[in-house]
Amino acid sequence: MKRALITGITGQDGSYLADFLLQKGYKVYGMVRRASTEKYERIAHAKDKITLLQGDLLDQLSLVNAVKEADPDEVYNLAAMSFVPTSWTQPVLTGEFTGLGVTRMLEAIRLVNKNIRFYQASSSEMFGKVRQSPQNENTPFHPRSPYGVAKAYGHFITVNYRESYKLFATSGILFNHESPRRGMEFVTRKITHAAASIKLKLAKELRLGNTDARRDWGYAGDYVQAMWLMLQQDKPEDYVIGTGKMHSVKNVIDVAFKHLGLDPKRYVKVDKRLFRPAEVDMLCADYTKARDKLGWEPRVTFEELIRMMVDADMERLQ
Ligand code: NAP
Ligand code: GDD
């Protein structure tokens, strides 16, 4: 039985990855940080099958102990401060969690067992003000937020530990991926939840920032398979994961509201206070390498994804 340790198991991706690895017959360990109230909604359905270990990306000893105790074949480092706007209000903490936290995890692996395979959750946010479109593994980075800068550090330290210490360390450069388990503050979920609330007369309007921003949105359930595939290869390499299709925030609004028979013009307001100090205008993945080497393809389309999220929010609110 293979063993995996997932950091960030209580998050969107961690919960889908746990489901995926359990199905594959893995013994799954999840690292969680201590809180006065437990936040395990996303893994509640699988909690009996997962072993939770306490640890924090800020605390080196807790990481070493988590790796020792789980004794894993694979570590998936998904934990991070992942919400871009907060990275401007908490830039130092973001650097500690999202950047230096990766080094701490890599050091824990180097100390405990150099044969552990390591996945780092890197981000298309590193491309930022894009130098070419679509973006692939060779596109230069130009991050536009403290979050993007911290992720670029996490990416390069992963590459560096692979080159310096011959660790099996991979960096998955994932474009935006969503699901009914997406955090409420991210734009897709904010929209699908608001559309459902308005339909049920629980809300009257939706305030958004830059609705012209374009992203390559895919389904989180598809993307965790790519993470796993990266660790099953003969050689550790970095991969771009996305759908190759770009849509605007306005497109998300249209699909969500029309699915419920609502006219978005009546409810959606642009609020300048929600604009970012520096915006990433567009992101679009060239995932040719992942398709050719991993045999990976996204399955859920953009429209299916948004409708799935609206339906889940309707069901939850009803
Ligand atoms: P998420 O839902 O925000 O989950 C983040 C997870 O990190 C949570 O489990 C959180 O735990 C944990 N965490 C935060 N700070 C921590 C700390 N100091 N110590 C231990 N755990 C900590 O994020 P996600 O969407 O699943 O994304 C997973 C990873 O992929 C993140 O690294 C994100 O930056 C990256 N990524 C995401 C996307 C995307 O579109 N979703 C795209 C590219 C890259 P709590 O529950 O305790 O807060
Ligand atoms: N969150 C949010 N809220 N975004 C808004 C809003 C709003 O009210 N209005 C417009 N937007 C725009 C943002 O300005 C951004 O251009 C776009 O919608 C997407 O925002 P988010 O959903 O917050 O995602 P993100 O692209 O900033 O970051 C996500 O994807 C990254 C990968 O590219 C996160 O999951 C990151 O963790 C991830 O690395």
PDB file of C-alpha atoms and ligand atoms in Angstrom, residues 7-15 31-35 39 42 55-58 63 77-83 97-98 119-125 147 151 172-178 181-183 185-186 217 220 223 227, ligand 1:
ATOM      1  CA  THR A   7      -0.510  19.430   3.240  1.00  0.00           C
ATOM      2  CA  GLY A   8      -3.571  21.656   2.780  1.00  0.00           C
ATOM      3  CA  ILE A   9      -5.901  18.650   2.969  1.00  0.00           C
ATOM      4  CA  THR A  10      -8.740  20.817   4.334  1.00  0.00           C
ATOM      5  CA  GLY A  11      -8.667  22.992   1.189  1.00  0.00           C
ATOM      6  CA  GLN A  12     -10.411  22.498  -2.135  1.00  0.00           C
ATOM      7  CA  ASP A  13      -7.593  20.597  -3.880  1.00  0.00           C
ATOM      8  CA  GLY A  14      -6.525  18.667  -0.792  1.00  0.00           C
ATOM      9  CA  SER A  15     -10.006  17.212  -0.409  1.00  0.00           C
ATOM     10  CA  MET A  31      -1.445  17.738   7.665  1.00  0.00           C
ATOM     11  CA  VAL A  32      -3.723  20.206   9.444  1.00  0.00           C
ATOM     12  CA  ARG A  33      -2.948  23.263  11.517  1.00  0.00           C
ATOM     13  CA  ARG A  34      -4.365  23.659  14.980  1.00  0.00           C
ATOM     14  CA  ALA A  35      -7.477  25.838  15.256  1.00  0.00           C
ATOM     15  CA  LYS A  39     -12.727  23.219   9.676  1.00  0.00           C
ATOM     16  CA  ARG A  42     -14.502  19.332   2.754  1.00  0.00           C
ATOM     17  CA  GLY A  55       1.654  20.715  11.583  1.00  0.00           C
ATOM     18  CA  ASP A  56       2.168  24.207  10.261  1.00  0.00           C
ATOM     19  CA  LEU A  57       4.211  25.466   7.331  1.00  0.00           C
ATOM     20  CA  LEU A  58       5.683  28.074   9.673  1.00  0.00           C
ATOM     21  CA  LEU A  63       6.923  19.326   9.369  1.00  0.00           C
ATOM     22  CA  ASN A  77       2.484  20.350  -0.767  1.00  0.00           C
ATOM     23  CA  LEU A  78      -0.859  22.085  -1.345  1.00  0.00           C
ATOM     24  CA  ALA A  79      -0.946  24.252   1.777  1.00  0.00           C
ATOM     25  CA  ALA A  80      -0.576  27.985   1.149  1.00  0.00           C
ATOM     26  CA  MET A  81      -2.188  31.343   1.697  1.00  0.00           C
ATOM     27  CA  SER A  82      -3.974  31.063  -1.643  1.00  0.00           C
ATOM     28  CA  PHE A  83      -6.195  34.161  -1.932  1.00  0.00           C
ATOM     29  CA  PHE A  97       3.543  30.403   4.128  1.00  0.00           C
ATOM     30  CA  THR A  98       3.507  30.312   0.371  1.00  0.00           C
ATOM     31  CA  TYR A 119       4.757  17.744  -5.615  1.00  0.00           C
ATOM     32  CA  GLN A 120       4.704  21.557  -5.280  1.00  0.00           C
ATOM     33  CA  ALA A 121       1.447  23.407  -6.011  1.00  0.00           C
ATOM     34  CA  SER A 122       2.730  26.165  -8.268  1.00  0.00           C
ATOM     35  CA  SER A 123       0.480  28.635 -10.009  1.00  0.00           C
ATOM     36  CA  SER A 124      -0.240  30.354 -13.308  1.00  0.00           C
ATOM     37  CA  GLU A 125      -0.314  33.548 -11.230  1.00  0.00           C
ATOM     38  CA  TYR A 147       1.182  35.803  -3.762  1.00  0.00           C
ATOM     39  CA  LYS A 151       4.781  31.121  -5.626  1.00  0.00           C
ATOM     40  CA  GLY A 172       2.809  21.665 -11.220  1.00  0.00           C
ATOM     41  CA  ILE A 173       1.992  25.056 -12.741  1.00  0.00           C
ATOM     42  CA  LEU A 174      -1.781  24.911 -12.431  1.00  0.00           C
ATOM     43  CA  PHE A 175      -4.183  27.400 -13.954  1.00  0.00           C
ATOM     44  CA  ASN A 176      -7.370  28.371 -12.077  1.00  0.00           C
ATOM     45  CA  HIS A 177      -9.470  25.379 -11.090  1.00  0.00           C
ATOM     46  CA  GLU A 178     -12.802  25.459  -9.370  1.00  0.00           C
ATOM     47  CA  ARG A 181     -15.848  22.990  -2.872  1.00  0.00           C
ATOM     48  CA  ARG A 182     -14.166  26.249  -3.966  1.00  0.00           C
ATOM     49  CA  GLY A 183     -13.699  28.895  -1.257  1.00  0.00           C
ATOM     50  CA  GLU A 185     -14.165  34.514  -1.877  1.00  0.00           C
ATOM     51  CA  PHE A 186     -12.868  33.313  -5.268  1.00  0.00           C
ATOM     52  CA  TRP A 217     -10.825  27.893 -15.674  1.00  0.00           C
ATOM     53  CA  ALA A 220     -10.395  20.751  -9.643  1.00  0.00           C
ATOM     54  CA  TYR A 223      -6.489  18.614 -11.950  1.00  0.00           C
ATOM     55  CA  MET A 227      -0.694  16.081  -9.753  1.00  0.00           C
TER      56      MET A 227
HETATM   57  P1  NAP B   1      -7.391  26.507  -0.447  1.00  0.00           P
HETATM   58  O1  NAP B   1      -8.740  25.913  -0.661  1.00  0.00           O
HETATM   59  O2  NAP B   1      -7.271  27.929  -0.041  1.00  0.00           O
HETATM   60  O3  NAP B   1      -6.624  25.595   0.627  1.00  0.00           O
HETATM   61  C1  NAP B   1      -5.411  26.009   1.210  1.00  0.00           C
HETATM   62  C2  NAP B   1      -4.996  25.005   2.264  1.00  0.00           C
HETATM   63  O4  NAP B   1      -3.742  25.417   2.848  1.00  0.00           O
HETATM   64  C3  NAP B   1      -5.989  24.847   3.423  1.00  0.00           C
HETATM   65  O5  NAP B   1      -6.069  23.486   3.753  1.00  0.00           O
HETATM   66  C4  NAP B   1      -5.306  25.628   4.547  1.00  0.00           C
HETATM   67  O6  NAP B   1      -5.638  25.164   5.827  1.00  0.00           O
HETATM   68  C5  NAP B   1      -3.856  25.295   4.259  1.00  0.00           C
HETATM   69  N1  NAP B   1      -2.904  26.207   4.927  1.00  0.00           N
HETATM   70  C6  NAP B   1      -2.820  27.540   4.769  1.00  0.00           C
HETATM   71  N2  NAP B   1      -1.821  28.013   5.523  1.00  0.00           N
HETATM   72  C7  NAP B   1      -1.266  26.968   6.176  1.00  0.00           C
HETATM   73  C8  NAP B   1      -0.197  26.805   7.117  1.00  0.00           C
HETATM   74  N3  NAP B   1       0.520  27.837   7.554  1.00  0.00           N
HETATM   75  N4  NAP B   1       0.108  25.569   7.567  1.00  0.00           N
HETATM   76  C9  NAP B   1      -0.599  24.516   7.166  1.00  0.00           C
HETATM   77  N5  NAP B   1      -1.633  24.588   6.290  1.00  0.00           N
HETATM   78  C10 NAP B   1      -1.952  25.799   5.813  1.00  0.00           C
HETATM   79  O7  NAP B   1      -6.500  26.334  -1.782  1.00  0.00           O
HETATM   80  P2  NAP B   1      -6.717  25.365  -3.041  1.00  0.00           P
HETATM   81  O8  NAP B   1      -7.543  26.075  -4.050  1.00  0.00           O
HETATM   82  O9  NAP B   1      -7.089  24.010  -2.572  1.00  0.00           O
HETATM   83  O10 NAP B   1      -5.237  25.350  -3.633  1.00  0.00           O
HETATM   84  C11 NAP B   1      -4.294  24.365  -3.213  1.00  0.00           C
HETATM   85  C12 NAP B   1      -2.890  24.850  -3.554  1.00  0.00           C
HETATM   86  O11 NAP B   1      -2.770  25.042  -4.956  1.00  0.00           O
HETATM   87  C13 NAP B   1      -2.521  26.202  -2.938  1.00  0.00           C
HETATM   88  O12 NAP B   1      -1.126  26.163  -2.667  1.00  0.00           O
HETATM   89  C14 NAP B   1      -2.798  27.206  -4.042  1.00  0.00           C
HETATM   90  O13 NAP B   1      -2.007  28.357  -3.867  1.00  0.00           O
HETATM   91  C15 NAP B   1      -2.387  26.383  -5.256  1.00  0.00           C
HETATM   92  N6  NAP B   1      -3.061  26.729  -6.512  1.00  0.00           N
HETATM   93  C16 NAP B   1      -4.419  26.775  -6.576  1.00  0.00           C
HETATM   94  C17 NAP B   1      -5.047  27.025  -7.780  1.00  0.00           C
HETATM   95  C18 NAP B   1      -6.551  27.078  -7.884  1.00  0.00           C
HETATM   96  O14 NAP B   1      -7.047  27.637  -8.891  1.00  0.00           O
HETATM   97  N7  NAP B   1      -7.279  26.509  -6.956  1.00  0.00           N
HETATM   98  C19 NAP B   1      -4.262  27.234  -8.934  1.00  0.00           C
HETATM   99  C20 NAP B   1      -2.879  27.169  -8.835  1.00  0.00           C
HETATM  100  C21 NAP B   1      -2.280  26.893  -7.611  1.00  0.00           C
HETATM  101  P3  NAP B   1      -6.852  25.823   6.699  1.00  0.00           P
HETATM  102  O15 NAP B   1      -8.070  25.025   6.330  1.00  0.00           O
HETATM  103  O16 NAP B   1      -6.371  25.585   8.091  1.00  0.00           O
HETATM  104  O17 NAP B   1      -6.954  27.265   6.324  1.00  0.00           O
END
